[in-house]
Amino acid sequence: MFVSLLDSGFSMKDALVLLDDTHMHPSVVQLMENMEAGNDVAEYMTDFLPKDYRFCFSVFIHYMSLRNALKASRQIVTEKKKQREQMIRKLVYPIGLMAGMCVGLLVFNLVVFPSMLKMADGFGVDLSVYVIVQKIVSVMDVCALAAAALIVPFVVICIHPSNIVSTYRFLIDRFPDNLLVQQASRDFAFFFVSCLKNGLATRDTMHILMEMKGYPLVSHIALQLDWLMEKGEGMQDAMKIIRVEQALLRFFSTACQSSCTQEMMDGYLKMTDLRTMKRISRFTATVQLVSYGVVGAVVIAIYQVLMLPMQMLGTL
């Protein structure tokens, strides 16, 4: 709302007066006091913004006007939020299905299957094969839980902001186009083209990206580029030297040769979004096949166990 008022031509003071209500009054009063005291906008405005905005605004304000810094921050936060929500919507079903399958299999193996075996054992049926199957499934359940208990904390530690650059360096040496490298390359391209769309020069864009402490990998890539450019390398040559996704290098090389950087970077971002959606679709299909296979196996096992007493009676 504040950005919209500034875009409509209102001064900062007039916009704050219009926003002054019971809920916003304490923040508006503090902003007005800081503004009248002549304090630096970057110092007092950042504290009143949502956390998602602060990472961008605190950097943009040193290179743009207040209105443009707020507008650029809003555009970036909105786009990132849209991308995140889209991925969550796509992943809810397969992750929920997989979790349901694991829980269902665990309950069946610990509660239902033993009861059925106990019932069949009353008819003097040989259940050795089914007991072995139950033990195998139990071992698989324990291994899956142990793996989850170890892998999840390990991944969380590796992608923590204080460790993610080290993880990036380790992975890119061994798996040049892994998921982390691809996501880092996409984030760099996204912030890079967002700055260009707001009329910033390439050098200012590099300085902004280097200061993006909320996105450590974007800052890391920008620092590499800036270091190479300080040594006299051109932007295109520097992009070839730094370690990012190969697809980004191809798009950027074409952009430099055709003088349409924004359009090519937008094309790269669309390509990465389509690639992500295809991966999620494949993941969903795989989870569905495995889940349906497990359900089918459970149904067959139940049928076989229930039929054992009937088969026993048929032999009498």
Coordinates of C-alpha atoms in Angstrom, one line a residue:
M1 CA 0.0 0.0 0.0
F2 CA 2.8 2.4 0.9
V3 CA 4.6 1.8 -2.4
S4 CA 1.3 2.2 -4.3
L5 CA 0.8 5.6 -2.7
L6 CA 4.4 6.7 -3.6
D7 CA 3.8 5.5 -7.2
S8 CA 0.6 7.6 -7.3
G9 CA 2.7 10.8 -6.6
F10 CA 2.2 11.2 -2.9
S11 CA 5.2 12.4 -0.8
M12 CA 6.5 10.1 1.9
K13 CA 4.9 12.3 4.6
D14 CA 1.5 12.4 2.9
A15 CA 1.6 8.6 2.3
L16 CA 2.3 8.0 6.0
V17 CA -0.6 10.3 7.0
L18 CA -2.9 8.3 4.8
L19 CA -1.7 5.0 6.4
D20 CA -2.1 6.3 9.9
D21 CA -4.7 4.2 11.7
T22 CA -5.0 2.4 15.0
H23 CA -3.0 -0.6 13.9
M24 CA -0.2 1.4 12.1
H25 CA -0.1 4.5 14.4
P26 CA 3.0 3.5 16.5
S27 CA 5.0 2.7 13.4
V28 CA 3.8 5.8 11.5
V29 CA 4.7 8.1 14.5
Q30 CA 8.3 6.6 14.7
L31 CA 8.8 7.0 11.0
M32 CA 7.6 10.6 11.0
E33 CA 9.9 11.3 14.0
N34 CA 12.9 9.8 12.2
M35 CA 12.1 11.6 9.0
E36 CA 11.7 15.0 10.7
A37 CA 15.0 14.4 12.6
G38 CA 16.7 14.0 9.2
N39 CA 17.9 10.4 9.9
D40 CA 19.1 8.2 7.1
V41 CA 16.2 6.5 5.4
A42 CA 18.1 3.2 5.2
E43 CA 18.7 3.1 8.9
Y44 CA 15.1 3.6 10.1
M45 CA 12.9 2.4 7.3
T46 CA 14.4 -1.1 7.2
D47 CA 13.3 -1.9 10.7
F48 CA 9.7 -1.2 9.8
L49 CA 9.6 -3.6 6.8
P50 CA 8.6 -7.3 6.8
K51 CA 11.6 -9.6 7.2
D52 CA 11.4 -10.7 3.5
Y53 CA 11.8 -7.1 2.3
R54 CA 14.8 -6.2 4.5
F55 CA 17.4 -8.3 2.7
C56 CA 16.6 -6.5 -0.6
F57 CA 15.7 -3.0 0.6
S58 CA 18.7 -2.6 2.8
V59 CA 20.9 -3.0 -0.3
F60 CA 18.7 -1.3 -2.9
I61 CA 18.2 1.9 -0.9
H62 CA 21.9 2.8 -1.4
Y63 CA 21.5 2.7 -5.2
M64 CA 17.9 3.8 -5.8
S65 CA 15.4 6.3 -4.5
L66 CA 13.1 5.2 -1.7
R67 CA 10.2 4.5 -4.0
N68 CA 12.2 2.5 -6.4
A69 CA 13.9 0.5 -3.7
L70 CA 10.6 -0.4 -2.1
K71 CA 9.1 -1.2 -5.5
A72 CA 12.0 -3.4 -6.5
S73 CA 12.0 -5.2 -3.1
R74 CA 8.2 -5.8 -3.5
Q75 CA 8.7 -7.2 -7.0
I76 CA 11.4 -9.6 -5.9
V77 CA 9.6 -10.8 -2.7
T78 CA 6.3 -11.3 -4.6
E79 CA 8.0 -13.3 -7.4
K80 CA 9.9 -15.5 -4.9
K81 CA 6.8 -16.0 -2.8
K82 CA 4.8 -17.0 -6.0
Q83 CA 7.5 -19.5 -7.0
R84 CA 7.7 -21.0 -3.5
E85 CA 3.9 -21.4 -3.2
Q86 CA 3.7 -23.0 -6.7
M87 CA 6.3 -25.5 -5.7
I88 CA 4.6 -26.3 -2.4
R89 CA 1.3 -26.8 -4.1
K90 CA 2.9 -29.2 -6.6
L91 CA 4.8 -31.1 -3.8
V92 CA 2.0 -31.5 -1.3
Y93 CA 0.4 -34.4 -3.0
P94 CA 3.4 -36.6 -3.7
I95 CA 5.0 -36.0 -0.3
G96 CA 1.6 -36.6 1.5
L97 CA 1.1 -39.8 -0.6
M98 CA 4.6 -41.0 0.3
A99 CA 4.2 -40.2 4.0
G100 CA 0.8 -41.9 4.0
M101 CA 2.2 -45.0 2.3
C102 CA 5.1 -45.2 4.9
V103 CA 2.8 -44.8 7.9
G104 CA 0.2 -47.2 6.5
L105 CA 2.8 -49.8 5.8
L106 CA 4.3 -49.4 9.3
V107 CA 0.9 -49.7 10.9
F108 CA 0.0 -52.8 8.8
N109 CA 3.3 -54.5 9.6
L110 CA 3.1 -53.8 13.3
V111 CA -0.6 -54.2 14.0
V112 CA -2.6 -55.8 11.3
F113 CA -0.2 -58.4 9.8
P114 CA 0.7 -60.0 13.2
S115 CA -3.0 -60.4 14.1
M116 CA -3.7 -62.1 10.8
L117 CA -0.7 -64.4 11.2
K118 CA -1.8 -65.3 14.7
M119 CA -5.3 -66.1 13.4
A120 CA -3.9 -68.3 10.6
D121 CA -1.5 -70.0 13.0
G122 CA -4.5 -71.4 14.9
F123 CA -5.3 -73.5 11.9
G124 CA -1.8 -75.1 12.0
V125 CA -0.7 -73.4 8.7
D126 CA 2.9 -73.1 7.8
L127 CA 3.6 -69.3 8.1
S128 CA 7.4 -69.4 7.9
V129 CA 7.5 -67.5 4.5
Y130 CA 5.1 -64.8 5.8
V131 CA 7.1 -64.4 9.1
I132 CA 10.3 -63.8 7.0
V133 CA 8.4 -61.2 4.9
Q134 CA 7.3 -59.5 8.1
K135 CA 10.8 -59.4 9.4
I136 CA 12.1 -58.0 6.1
V137 CA 9.5 -55.2 6.1
S138 CA 10.4 -54.4 9.7
V139 CA 14.0 -54.1 8.8
M140 CA 13.1 -51.8 5.9
D141 CA 11.0 -49.7 8.2
V142 CA 13.8 -49.3 10.7
C143 CA 16.3 -48.5 8.0
A144 CA 14.0 -45.9 6.5
L145 CA 13.4 -44.2 9.8
A146 CA 17.1 -44.3 10.6
A147 CA 18.0 -42.8 7.2
A148 CA 15.4 -40.0 7.7
A149 CA 16.7 -39.3 11.2
L150 CA 20.3 -39.0 9.8
I151 CA 19.7 -37.4 6.4
V152 CA 17.3 -34.7 7.4
P153 CA 19.5 -33.1 10.1
F154 CA 22.5 -33.5 7.8
V155 CA 20.8 -31.7 4.9
V156 CA 19.5 -28.9 7.3
I157 CA 23.1 -28.4 8.5
C158 CA 24.6 -28.3 5.0
I159 CA 22.1 -25.8 3.7
H160 CA 22.3 -23.5 6.7
P161 CA 23.4 -20.0 5.6
S162 CA 26.7 -20.3 7.5
N163 CA 27.5 -23.6 5.7
I164 CA 25.8 -23.4 2.3
V165 CA 28.7 -21.8 0.4
S166 CA 31.0 -24.6 1.6
T167 CA 28.4 -27.1 0.5
Y168 CA 28.1 -25.4 -2.9
R169 CA 31.9 -25.5 -3.4
F170 CA 32.1 -29.2 -2.4
L171 CA 29.2 -30.3 -4.7
I172 CA 30.1 -28.3 -7.7
D173 CA 33.6 -29.9 -7.8
R174 CA 32.0 -33.4 -7.9
F175 CA 28.6 -32.8 -9.4
P176 CA 28.7 -29.7 -11.6
D177 CA 25.0 -29.6 -12.4
N178 CA 23.5 -30.7 -9.1
L179 CA 20.2 -29.3 -7.7
L180 CA 21.9 -26.8 -5.4
V181 CA 24.1 -25.4 -8.2
Q182 CA 21.0 -25.1 -10.5
Q183 CA 19.0 -23.3 -7.8
A184 CA 21.9 -20.9 -7.0
S185 CA 22.3 -20.2 -10.7
R186 CA 18.6 -19.5 -11.0
D187 CA 18.6 -17.1 -8.0
F188 CA 21.6 -15.3 -9.4
A189 CA 20.0 -14.8 -12.8
F190 CA 16.7 -13.8 -11.1
F191 CA 18.3 -11.0 -9.0
F192 CA 20.6 -10.0 -11.9
V193 CA 17.8 -9.4 -14.3
S194 CA 15.6 -7.8 -11.6
C195 CA 18.3 -5.2 -11.1
L196 CA 18.7 -4.6 -14.8
K197 CA 14.9 -4.1 -15.2
N198 CA 15.1 -1.4 -12.5
G199 CA 17.6 0.5 -14.6
L200 CA 20.8 -0.3 -12.7
A201 CA 24.1 -0.5 -14.4
T202 CA 26.0 -3.8 -14.5
R203 CA 28.6 -2.6 -12.0
D204 CA 26.0 -1.4 -9.5
T205 CA 24.1 -4.7 -10.0
M206 CA 27.3 -6.6 -9.1
H207 CA 27.7 -4.6 -5.9
I208 CA 24.1 -5.1 -4.9
L209 CA 24.3 -8.9 -5.5
M210 CA 27.5 -9.0 -3.5
E211 CA 25.7 -7.4 -0.5
M212 CA 22.8 -9.9 -0.7
K213 CA 23.7 -11.5 2.6
G214 CA 20.2 -13.1 2.8
Y215 CA 21.1 -15.1 -0.2
P216 CA 24.7 -16.4 0.4
L217 CA 25.1 -18.2 -2.9
V218 CA 24.0 -15.2 -4.9
S219 CA 26.5 -13.1 -3.0
H220 CA 29.2 -15.8 -3.5
I221 CA 28.7 -15.9 -7.3
A222 CA 28.7 -12.1 -7.5
L223 CA 31.9 -11.9 -5.5
Q224 CA 33.6 -14.3 -7.9
L225 CA 32.4 -12.3 -10.9
D226 CA 33.5 -9.0 -9.4
W227 CA 36.9 -10.4 -8.5
L228 CA 37.5 -11.5 -12.1
M229 CA 36.2 -8.2 -13.5
E230 CA 38.6 -6.3 -11.2
K231 CA 41.4 -8.4 -12.7
G232 CA 40.4 -7.1 -16.2
E233 CA 38.2 -9.9 -17.4
G234 CA 35.1 -9.0 -19.4
M235 CA 31.7 -9.9 -18.1
Q236 CA 31.2 -12.7 -20.7
D237 CA 34.7 -14.2 -20.0
A238 CA 34.2 -13.9 -16.3
M239 CA 30.9 -15.8 -16.5
K240 CA 32.8 -18.7 -18.3
I241 CA 35.3 -18.9 -15.5
I242 CA 33.1 -18.9 -12.5
R243 CA 31.4 -22.1 -11.4
V244 CA 27.7 -22.0 -12.2
E245 CA 25.2 -24.1 -14.1
Q246 CA 26.3 -24.7 -17.8
A247 CA 22.8 -23.7 -19.0
L248 CA 23.2 -20.3 -17.5
L249 CA 26.6 -19.8 -19.2
R250 CA 25.0 -20.7 -22.6
F251 CA 22.2 -18.3 -22.1
F252 CA 24.4 -15.5 -20.9
S253 CA 26.9 -16.0 -23.7
T254 CA 24.1 -15.7 -26.2
A255 CA 22.8 -12.6 -24.4
C256 CA 26.1 -10.8 -24.6
Q257 CA 26.4 -11.6 -28.3
S258 CA 22.9 -10.5 -29.2
S259 CA 22.7 -7.5 -26.8
C260 CA 19.4 -8.6 -25.3
T261 CA 20.5 -9.6 -21.8
Q262 CA 17.1 -9.1 -20.1
E263 CA 15.2 -11.2 -22.7
M264 CA 17.7 -14.1 -22.6
M265 CA 17.8 -14.1 -18.8
D266 CA 14.0 -14.2 -18.7
G267 CA 14.2 -17.1 -21.1
Y268 CA 16.6 -18.9 -18.8
L269 CA 14.3 -18.4 -15.8
K270 CA 11.4 -19.8 -17.8
M271 CA 13.5 -22.8 -18.8
T272 CA 14.5 -23.5 -15.2
D273 CA 10.8 -23.2 -14.1
L274 CA 9.7 -25.6 -16.7
R275 CA 12.5 -28.0 -15.8
T276 CA 11.5 -27.8 -12.1
M277 CA 7.9 -28.6 -12.9
K278 CA 8.9 -31.6 -15.1
R279 CA 11.1 -32.9 -12.2
I280 CA 8.2 -32.6 -9.8
S281 CA 5.9 -34.4 -12.3
R282 CA 8.4 -37.2 -12.6
F283 CA 8.7 -37.4 -8.8
T284 CA 5.0 -37.5 -8.4
A285 CA 4.6 -40.3 -11.0
T286 CA 7.4 -42.3 -9.3
V287 CA 5.8 -41.9 -5.9
Q288 CA 2.4 -42.9 -7.3
L289 CA 3.8 -46.1 -9.0
V290 CA 5.6 -47.1 -5.8
S291 CA 2.6 -46.4 -3.6
Y292 CA 0.2 -48.3 -5.8
G293 CA 2.7 -51.2 -6.0
V294 CA 3.0 -51.3 -2.2
V295 CA -0.8 -51.2 -1.8
G296 CA -1.1 -54.0 -4.4
A297 CA 1.4 -56.1 -2.5
V298 CA -0.4 -55.5 0.8
V299 CA -3.7 -56.5 -0.7
I300 CA -2.2 -59.7 -2.2
A301 CA -0.6 -60.5 1.2
I302 CA -3.9 -60.1 3.0
Y303 CA -5.7 -62.2 0.5
Q304 CA -3.0 -65.0 0.7
V305 CA -3.1 -65.1 4.5
L306 CA -6.9 -65.1 4.6
M307 CA -7.0 -67.9 2.1
L308 CA -4.5 -70.1 4.0
P309 CA -7.2 -71.6 6.4
M310 CA -9.5 -72.3 3.5
Q311 CA -6.7 -74.1 1.7
M312 CA -5.9 -76.1 4.8
L313 CA -9.6 -77.1 5.2
G314 CA -9.6 -78.1 1.5
T315 CA -6.8 -80.6 2.1
L316 CA -8.7 -82.4 4.9

